Amino acid sequence: MTGGEGAMQVSDMLGKEKISILVEYTSEDVLGPTVFTILQRITEKYKEKALIIITDFLDTLPIYKYQAELLGMNTDLIDNVPVIKVGGKISVGNVVYKIPISAYPVYKTLYEEALGKVLDNVGHHNGFFVNVQLGIENIMNIFEKKELIEQVHDIGEYVVTKSKDIRDIVFINLDSMRNVSLQVISMLKMIFPIVLKLTNDGKSFVVSKSVFPSLKGNSGTIWEVEE
């Protein structure tokens, strides 16, 4: 259950220092095998140079793990990946910090502290970090509009002022954002230098936006079912 070896992979786009990628999908897409294939590709391509961190919002990671395992995928990889868990009740992977749901200013402070501690705890790491954020739309739906706009602004500030080489992949479910102001999606697309849109039920992707002209319009297969 894998994409073509010679084709473009999402992991290939992580080669630039401090790059951030926004991945758009819908509730019809099957994200479990998508996410775990991307994690595996990152590990295979960059080996010990890349240290993966997962931010799990409101039990999104357990859902994806369940989906991947239904298709026979090995999900042991996350047993050694630091997981920052925001809300939710199901602990999956190496959960190192749990952040309760709270008002946005409190959540922001707690999350920044947790991420900072994770990075400090692996201060010996000489490569870069990959922060894979899953289910962020769930927490965006909780905040009032003013807090939501503040959160989007803070995401933009984080993306462009990283002090360490953190390379982000942020997955966002567009269906879950339908009741949120349309300007939030537009602002997020403006902020991120690369935007991918998942296609084919989550098995494939197309680059809908890129600061690198040669990337825009490119597509690739992430995973496929082996007959």
XYZ file of N, CA and C in Angstrom:
681
model
N 0.862 -1.184 0.000
C 0.000 0.000 0.000
C 0.895 1.230 0.000
N 1.285 1.640 -1.182
C 2.261 2.710 -1.270
C 2.127 3.448 -2.584
N 2.652 4.661 -2.640
C 2.643 5.427 -3.868
C 3.803 5.018 -4.756
N 3.817 5.521 -5.985
C 4.892 5.197 -6.901
C 6.224 5.706 -6.395
N 7.246 4.880 -6.475
C 8.545 5.228 -5.902
C 9.166 6.447 -6.571
N 8.956 6.597 -7.897
C 9.622 7.684 -8.605
C 8.813 8.961 -8.644
N 7.572 8.921 -8.181
C 6.681 10.084 -8.253
C 6.969 11.053 -7.121
N 6.462 12.284 -7.278
C 6.624 13.287 -6.227
C 5.884 12.852 -4.960
N 6.527 13.048 -3.820
C 5.941 12.717 -2.530
C 5.832 13.995 -1.688
N 4.911 13.995 -0.747
C 4.770 15.138 0.150
C 6.081 15.368 0.902
N 6.748 14.302 1.264
C 8.012 14.418 1.997
C 9.077 15.182 1.208
N 8.994 15.143 -0.123
C 9.971 15.853 -0.956
C 9.895 17.363 -0.745
N 8.727 17.860 -0.316
C 8.532 19.300 -0.164
C 9.057 19.826 1.163
N 9.582 18.941 1.990
C 10.104 19.352 3.294
C 11.595 19.678 3.257
N 12.158 19.757 2.067
C 13.590 19.983 1.952
C 14.046 21.398 2.268
N 13.111 22.353 2.274
C 13.461 23.745 2.536
C 13.391 24.054 4.032
N 14.378 24.777 4.524
C 14.421 25.138 5.939
C 13.190 25.941 6.342
N 12.566 25.571 7.462
C 11.424 26.270 8.067
C 10.193 26.330 7.162
N 10.074 25.418 6.215
C 8.927 25.406 5.308
C 7.660 25.006 6.062
N 6.521 25.505 5.607
C 5.233 25.139 6.194
C 4.269 24.762 5.073
N 3.565 23.651 5.251
C 2.658 23.132 4.226
C 1.261 22.995 4.815
N 0.265 23.535 4.123
C -1.133 23.379 4.505
C -1.755 22.317 3.609
N -2.388 21.320 4.218
C -3.015 20.234 3.457
C -4.526 20.308 3.655
N -5.251 20.581 2.579
C -6.707 20.686 2.636
C -7.337 19.345 2.264
N -8.372 18.968 3.013
C -9.086 17.733 2.692
C -10.537 17.886 3.118
N -11.362 16.868 2.837
C -12.772 16.886 3.226
C -13.077 15.642 4.054
N -14.283 15.596 4.598
C -14.688 14.463 5.434
C -14.837 13.175 4.627
N -14.899 13.274 3.312
C -15.002 12.088 2.457
C -13.650 11.404 2.280
N -12.572 12.113 2.553
C -11.231 11.545 2.380
C -10.875 10.620 3.534
N -10.092 9.601 3.228
C -9.637 8.643 4.243
C -8.216 9.038 4.627
N -8.079 9.683 5.771
C -6.798 10.293 6.138
C -5.841 9.362 6.873
N -6.342 8.272 7.447
C -5.460 7.380 8.200
C -4.252 6.913 7.402
N -4.477 6.200 6.302
C -3.335 5.745 5.507
C -2.547 6.892 4.894
N -3.224 8.011 4.622
C -2.533 9.176 4.068
C -1.493 9.698 5.050
N -1.922 9.934 6.280
C -1.024 10.490 7.292
C 0.098 9.519 7.629
N -0.221 8.252 7.815
C 0.817 7.302 8.213
C 1.795 7.016 7.080
N 1.329 7.083 5.832
C 2.261 6.935 4.710
C 3.208 8.120 4.646
N 2.688 9.326 4.856
C 3.540 10.517 4.842
C 4.575 10.436 5.966
N 4.154 10.025 7.158
C 5.097 9.878 8.270
C 6.191 8.874 7.932
N 5.794 7.762 7.315
C 6.775 6.730 6.952
C 7.745 7.244 5.901
N 7.224 7.986 4.927
C 8.080 8.545 3.871
C 9.093 9.539 4.439
N 8.646 10.356 5.390
C 9.558 11.317 6.014
C 10.688 10.572 6.718
N 10.325 9.525 7.453
C 11.322 8.726 8.176
C 12.303 8.068 7.215
N 11.800 7.520 6.120
C 12.655 6.841 5.148
C 13.581 7.816 4.420
N 13.059 8.999 4.086
C 13.834 9.956 3.289
C 14.897 10.673 4.107
N 14.522 11.119 5.316
C 15.424 11.963 6.098
C 16.091 11.246 7.270
N 15.588 10.047 7.601
C 16.145 9.224 8.685
C 16.299 10.048 9.967
N 17.450 9.952 10.642
C 17.602 10.624 11.933
C 17.729 12.142 11.798
N 17.872 12.633 10.580
C 17.977 14.083 10.376
C 16.664 14.785 10.726
N 15.528 14.084 10.543
C 14.216 14.676 10.831
C 13.650 14.094 12.114
N 13.299 14.947 13.057
C 12.645 14.502 14.276
C 11.177 14.924 14.185
N 10.287 13.939 14.110
C 8.868 14.203 13.936
C 8.198 14.482 15.278
N 7.339 15.486 15.303
C 6.468 15.796 16.438
C 5.039 15.791 15.900
N 4.103 15.230 16.650
C 2.698 15.256 16.235
C 1.897 16.077 17.231
N 1.105 17.024 16.720
C 0.139 17.727 17.550
C -1.226 17.139 17.236
N -1.848 16.524 18.232
C -3.126 15.829 18.062
C -4.237 16.628 18.730
N -5.101 17.228 17.910
C -6.217 18.007 18.426
C -7.464 17.126 18.553
N -7.986 17.007 19.775
C -9.274 16.382 20.032
C -9.415 14.990 19.398
N -8.452 14.121 19.704
C -8.528 12.697 19.340
C -8.577 12.439 17.831
N -7.893 13.266 17.063
C -7.830 13.028 15.619
C -6.849 11.900 15.289
N -5.715 11.859 15.969
C -4.723 10.815 15.722
C -5.270 9.405 15.963
N -6.018 9.154 17.049
C -6.576 7.814 17.239
C -7.483 7.374 16.091
N -8.241 8.308 15.523
C -9.105 7.974 14.382
C -8.261 7.550 13.190
N -7.199 8.297 12.917
C -6.347 7.983 11.769
C -5.597 6.670 11.971
N -5.166 6.421 13.200
C -4.483 5.157 13.505
C -5.430 3.982 13.264
N -6.671 4.125 13.710
C -7.685 3.084 13.527
C -7.916 2.813 12.040
N -8.036 3.865 11.238
C -8.249 3.702 9.800
C -7.071 2.997 9.137
N -5.860 3.415 9.503
C -4.664 2.817 8.902
C -4.564 1.335 9.243
N -4.873 0.995 10.476
C -4.780 -0.409 10.899
C -5.857 -1.260 10.240
N -7.028 -0.687 9.952
C -8.064 -1.425 9.223
C -7.564 -1.860 7.854
N -6.661 -1.063 7.277
C -6.099 -1.387 5.971
C -4.793 -2.166 6.082
N -4.476 -2.627 7.285
C -3.308 -3.485 7.474
C -1.983 -2.770 7.570
N -2.006 -1.460 7.807
C -0.756 -0.712 7.903
C -0.153 -0.838 9.298
N 1.162 -0.823 9.357
C 1.882 -0.832 10.628
C 1.945 0.600 11.158
N 1.445 0.807 12.354
C 1.414 2.153 12.931
C 2.382 2.312 14.103
N 3.304 1.360 14.261
C 4.232 1.399 15.394
C 5.125 2.629 15.396
N 5.266 3.248 14.241
C 6.159 4.403 14.109
C 5.858 5.478 15.147
N 4.573 5.690 15.474
C 4.237 6.788 16.388
C 4.527 6.454 17.851
N 4.903 5.211 18.135
C 5.225 4.856 19.519
C 6.439 5.624 20.028
N 7.295 6.061 19.097
C 8.508 6.784 19.471
C 8.468 8.249 19.069
N 7.293 8.718 18.631
C 7.151 10.110 18.199
C 6.516 10.925 19.323
N 7.131 12.036 19.748
C 6.511 12.878 20.773
C 5.167 13.412 20.290
N 4.133 13.235 21.100
C 2.790 13.710 20.750
C 2.342 14.746 21.775
N 1.971 15.928 21.284
C 1.338 16.941 22.129
C -0.155 16.808 21.907
N -0.882 16.485 22.949
C -2.313 16.219 22.822
C -3.114 17.411 23.342
N -3.938 17.981 22.466
C -4.775 19.123 22.836
C -6.216 18.628 22.949
N -6.738 18.555 24.172
C -8.086 18.049 24.380
C -8.172 16.556 24.075
N -9.394 16.032 24.077
C -9.584 14.619 23.779
C -9.311 13.731 24.980
N -9.607 12.438 24.810
C -9.483 11.491 25.907
C -8.624 10.270 25.578
N -8.372 10.021 24.295
C -7.680 8.793 23.895
C -6.209 9.081 23.642
N -5.342 8.474 24.436
C -3.901 8.678 24.270
C -3.340 7.651 23.301
N -2.808 8.128 22.198
C -2.209 7.272 21.175
C -0.829 7.826 20.862
N 0.149 6.933 20.719
C 1.506 7.376 20.478
C 2.189 7.777 21.781
N 3.354 8.370 21.661
C 4.144 8.761 22.821
C 3.694 10.146 23.307
N 2.565 10.185 24.024
C 2.014 11.461 24.495
C 2.903 12.025 25.603
N 3.489 13.179 25.351
C 4.406 13.786 26.321
C 3.778 14.975 27.044
N 2.774 15.606 26.422
C 2.074 16.716 27.074
C 0.595 16.670 26.707
N -0.260 16.962 27.699
C -1.696 17.062 27.476
C -2.138 18.481 27.818
N -2.829 19.117 26.881
C -3.285 20.490 27.069
C -4.808 20.492 27.095
N -5.411 20.972 28.169
C -6.875 20.997 28.242
C -7.450 22.072 27.325
N -8.700 21.862 26.911
C -9.392 22.889 26.142
C -9.677 24.075 27.058
N -9.333 25.254 26.594
C -9.490 26.445 27.421
C -9.658 27.655 26.515
N -9.807 28.821 27.105
C -9.896 30.055 26.324
C -8.622 30.208 25.497
N -8.728 30.869 24.351
C -7.606 30.907 23.415
C -6.294 31.402 24.022
N -6.272 32.515 24.775
C -4.984 32.986 25.316
C -4.306 31.941 26.197
N -5.110 31.198 26.979
C -4.551 30.158 27.845
C -4.025 28.996 26.996
N -4.834 28.562 26.032
C -4.418 27.473 25.138
C -3.115 27.823 24.432
N -3.039 29.055 23.919
C -1.843 29.484 23.181
C -0.598 29.387 24.056
N -0.703 29.894 25.275
C 0.439 29.869 26.194
C 0.853 28.434 26.518
N -0.129 27.594 26.819
C 0.169 26.204 27.172
C 0.782 25.450 25.999
N 0.271 25.693 24.794
C 0.807 24.992 23.621
C 2.239 25.440 23.327
N 2.481 26.730 23.386
C 3.835 27.230 23.126
C 4.821 26.682 24.141
N 4.387 26.596 25.397
C 5.258 26.036 26.441
C 5.550 24.563 26.174
N 4.511 23.803 25.801
C 4.680 22.373 25.543
C 5.614 22.133 24.360
N 5.396 22.867 23.261
C 6.258 22.702 22.085
C 7.688 23.088 22.422
N 7.858 24.169 23.171
C 9.201 24.593 23.567
C 9.908 23.542 24.399
N 9.174 22.893 25.325
C 9.771 21.852 26.165
C 10.158 20.631 25.346
N 9.322 20.267 24.372
C 9.658 19.128 23.495
C 10.955 19.415 22.751
N 11.077 20.609 22.218
C 12.284 20.976 21.467
C 13.505 21.026 22.382
N 13.322 21.544 23.598
C 14.440 21.631 24.542
C 14.891 20.245 24.999
N 13.940 19.320 25.125
C 14.264 17.972 25.589
C 15.085 17.182 24.582
N 15.073 17.641 23.342
C 15.883 16.972 22.312
C 16.902 17.972 21.761
N 17.455 18.756 22.677
C 18.412 19.782 22.299
C 19.636 19.240 21.590
N 19.889 17.940 21.752
C 21.041 17.315 21.107
C 20.805 17.071 19.618
N 19.532 17.206 19.178
C 19.188 16.905 17.785
C 19.844 17.913 16.852
N 20.586 17.423 15.863
C 21.337 18.299 14.966
C 20.641 18.551 13.637
N 19.485 17.920 13.436
C 18.773 18.096 12.179
C 17.648 19.113 12.308
N 16.503 18.785 11.719
C 15.350 19.669 11.790
C 14.159 18.920 12.394
N 13.099 19.670 12.655
C 11.893 19.108 13.266
C 10.746 19.170 12.264
N 9.884 18.158 12.286
C 8.679 18.171 11.461
C 7.481 18.097 12.393
N 6.714 19.178 12.455
C 5.538 19.232 13.313
C 4.303 18.938 12.467
N 3.731 17.748 12.649
C 2.542 17.337 11.901
C 1.328 17.624 12.775
N 0.476 18.551 12.341
C -0.668 18.993 13.145
C -1.963 18.424 12.570
N -2.679 17.666 13.410
C -3.866 16.944 12.971
C -5.109 17.419 13.718
N -6.140 17.826 12.976
C -7.417 18.177 13.591
C -7.509 19.587 14.136
N -6.681 20.497 13.646
C -6.690 21.864 14.188
C -8.038 22.551 13.979
N -8.779 22.124 12.933
C -10.090 22.741 12.685
C -11.075 22.485 13.830
N -10.857 21.377 14.556
C -11.745 21.062 15.676
C -11.683 22.117 16.765
N -10.479 22.590 17.041
C -10.336 23.609 18.084
C -10.713 24.991 17.555
N -10.533 25.207 16.235
C -10.932 26.488 15.649
C -12.436 26.691 15.770
N -13.188 25.604 15.723
C -14.640 25.690 15.827
C -15.110 26.063 17.231
N -14.234 25.936 18.201
C -14.594 26.223 19.590
C -14.492 27.716 19.897
N -13.535 28.387 19.276
C -13.263 29.778 19.616
C -14.279 30.738 18.988
N -14.483 31.868 19.667
C -15.286 32.948 19.101
C -14.511 33.589 17.949
N -15.224 34.358 17.114
C -14.599 34.899 15.908
C -13.351 35.722 16.226
N -13.439 36.577 17.250
C -12.283 37.412 17.595
C -11.079 36.557 17.961
N -11.308 35.503 18.768
C -10.216 34.603 19.143
C -9.703 33.831 17.938
N -10.626 33.474 17.048
C -10.246 32.716 15.861
C -9.331 33.526 14.952
N -9.683 34.782 14.727
C -8.844 35.651 13.900
C -7.484 35.845 14.568
N -7.505 35.964 15.895
C -6.240 36.087 16.630
C -5.394 34.829 16.456
N -6.045 33.668 16.483
C -5.320 32.418 16.300
C -4.686 32.342 14.914
N -5.447 32.719 13.886
C -4.914 32.700 12.524
C -3.739 33.668 12.407
N -3.861 34.838 13.019
C -2.762 35.804 13.009
C -1.532 35.205 13.685
N -1.733 34.523 14.803
C -0.612 33.929 15.529
C 0.023 32.782 14.731
N -0.796 32.044 13.988
C -0.253 31.003 13.108
C 0.665 31.639 12.071
N 0.208 32.770 11.510
C 1.033 33.477 10.526
C 2.336 33.976 11.125
N 2.249 34.524 12.339
C 3.459 35.004 13.015
C 4.424 33.847 13.260
N 3.874 32.710 13.697
C 4.703 31.525 13.947
C 5.381 31.051 12.664
N 4.622 30.999 11.566
C 5.152 30.484 10.302
C 6.347 31.304 9.819
N 6.275 32.616 9.963
C 7.308 33.479 9.369
C 8.412 33.882 10.340
N 8.299 33.512 11.637
C 9.321 33.948 12.596
C 9.889 32.796 13.413
N 9.904 31.594 12.866
C 10.417 30.442 13.616
C 11.887 30.654 13.972
N 12.204 30.438 15.240
C 13.599 30.588 15.671
C 14.397 29.303 15.426
N 13.688 28.184 15.320
C 14.342 26.912 15.042
C 13.828 26.361 13.722
N 14.547 25.399 13.173
C 14.164 24.826 11.885
C 13.046 23.801 12.090
N 11.820 24.334 12.239
C 10.634 23.485 12.346
C 9.916 23.536 11.002
N 9.617 22.371 10.461
C 8.932 22.282 9.171
C 7.554 21.673 9.422
N 6.521 22.441 9.134
C 5.168 22.072 9.527
C 4.360 21.471 8.390
N 3.542 20.476 8.735
C 2.493 19.983 7.844
C 1.197 20.086 8.631
N 0.319 20.985 8.217
C -0.931 21.232 8.935
C -2.098 20.727 8.086
N -2.811 19.733 8.599
C -3.979 19.183 7.906
C -5.227 19.918 8.383
N -6.088 20.315 7.444
C -7.310 21.024 7.823
C -8.494 20.518 7.000
N -9.562 20.158 7.703
C -10.778 19.628 7.090
C -11.684 20.793 6.694
N -11.831 21.013 5.392
C -12.618 22.142 4.920
C -14.097 22.006 5.270
N -14.609 20.777 5.306
C -16.011 20.573 5.672
C -16.287 21.069 7.086
N -15.346 20.825 7.976
C -15.530 21.232 9.375
C -15.424 22.737 9.558
N -14.934 23.425 8.530
C -14.747 24.869 8.622
C -15.868 25.639 7.928
N -16.905 24.932 7.468
C -17.961 25.591 6.704
C -18.725 26.632 7.507
N -18.843 26.417 8.802
C -19.571 27.367 9.641
C -18.667 28.455 10.209
N -17.397 28.391 9.837
C -16.432 29.402 10.275
C -16.287 30.435 9.161
N -15.993 31.652 9.518
C -15.848 32.719 8.528
C -14.949 32.291 7.366
N -15.410 32.555 6.142
C -14.641 32.186 4.955
C -13.277 32.862 4.930
N -13.177 34.025 5.572
C -11.900 34.733 5.534
C -10.813 33.960 6.272
N -11.197 33.055 7.190
C -10.199 32.263 7.899
C -9.455 31.355 6.929
N -10.191 30.643 6.068
C -9.557 29.775 5.081
C -8.695 30.590 4.131
N -9.220 31.739 3.685
C -8.451 32.595 2.777
C -7.168 33.078 3.427
N -7.251 33.447 4.704
C -6.069 33.916 5.423
C -5.038 32.810 5.579
N -5.508 31.597 5.887
C -4.580 30.473 6.031
C -3.871 30.178 4.710
N -4.626 30.210 3.619
C -4.019 29.962 2.302
C -2.986 31.027 1.967
N -3.256 32.254 2.386
C -2.309 33.335 2.123
C -1.025 33.142 2.927
N -1.179 32.662 4.157
C -0.036 32.522 5.061
C 0.932 31.435 4.612
N 0.405 30.273 4.227
C 1.265 29.119 3.966
C 1.908 29.212 2.585
N 3.224 28.975 2.497
C 3.915 29.056 1.208
C 3.561 27.916 0.254
N 3.115 26.782 0.818
C 2.686 25.662 -0.019
C 1.328 25.182 0.482
N 0.377 25.033 -0.446
C -0.935 24.501 -0.117
C -1.204 23.296 -1.005
N -1.536 22.163 -0.372
C -1.877 20.949 -1.106
C -3.361 20.672 -0.938
N -3.969 20.135 -1.978
C -5.359 19.697 -1.902
C -5.385 18.193 -2.145
N -5.943 17.449 -1.174
C -6.024 16.007 -1.348
C -7.116 15.670 -2.352
N -6.872 14.634 -3.149
C -7.820 14.177 -4.159
C -7.940 12.658 -4.055
N -8.848 12.097 -4.848
C -8.978 10.642 -4.915
C -9.166 10.020 -3.529
N -10.084 10.599 -2.732
C -10.396 10.104 -1.381
C -9.216 10.154 -0.422
N -8.281 11.043 -0.697
C -7.124 11.184 0.181
C -5.911 10.412 -0.280
N -6.043 9.681 -1.365
C -4.917 8.872 -1.855
C -3.890 9.698 -2.633
N -4.329 10.832 -3.168
C -3.462 11.638 -4.019
C -3.522 13.104 -3.603
N -2.685 13.917 -4.220
C -2.686 15.350 -3.909
C -2.322 16.151 -5.150
N -2.686 17.427 -5.130
C -2.256 18.381 -6.142
C -1.770 19.631 -5.419
N -0.716 20.234 -5.928
C -0.182 21.468 -5.336
C -0.997 22.629 -5.882
N -1.874 23.206 -5.056
C -2.739 24.290 -5.525
C -2.087 25.663 -5.370
N -1.094 25.756 -4.494
C -0.359 27.015 -4.330
C 1.074 26.699 -3.936
N 2.015 27.443 -4.470
C 3.417 27.281 -4.072
C 4.196 28.548 -4.393
N 5.056 28.953 -3.463
C 5.947 30.083 -3.740
C 7.020 29.670 -4.745
N 7.165 28.367 -4.926
C 8.121 27.847 -5.903
C 7.343 27.533 -7.187
N 7.513 28.335 -8.247
C 6.708 28.173 -9.456
C 6.746 26.764 -10.055
N 7.868 26.088 -9.921
C 7.990 24.767 -10.526
C 7.125 23.717 -9.829
N 6.684 24.006 -8.603
C 5.868 23.038 -7.854
C 4.386 23.149 -8.164
N 3.890 24.369 -8.412
C 2.453 24.575 -8.553
C 1.883 23.731 -9.695
N 0.775 23.069 -9.404
C 0.112 22.233 -10.397
C 0.592 20.798 -10.409
N 1.712 20.533 -9.717
C 2.211 19.165 -9.659
C 1.262 18.297 -8.829
N 1.265 17.027 -9.103
C 0.417 16.097 -8.359
C 1.193 14.827 -8.066
N 0.662 14.031 -7.169
C 1.326 12.775 -6.821
C 0.382 11.841 -6.098
N 0.766 10.589 -6.025
C -0.005 9.579 -5.298
C 0.668 9.329 -3.960
N -0.123 9.362 -2.890
C 0.414 9.114 -1.554
C 0.345 7.627 -1.228
N -0.828 7.046 -1.450
C -0.979 5.615 -1.199
C -2.035 5.060 -2.143
N -1.991 3.764 -2.330
C -2.984 3.087 -3.151
C -3.213 1.687 -2.622
N -4.354 1.163 -2.872
C -4.699 -0.168 -2.376
C -4.084 -1.213 -3.278
N -3.333 -2.110 -2.669
C -2.735 -3.206 -3.449
C -3.739 -4.340 -3.580
N -3.970 -4.724 -4.815
C -4.939 -5.814 -5.072
C -4.315 -7.165 -4.725
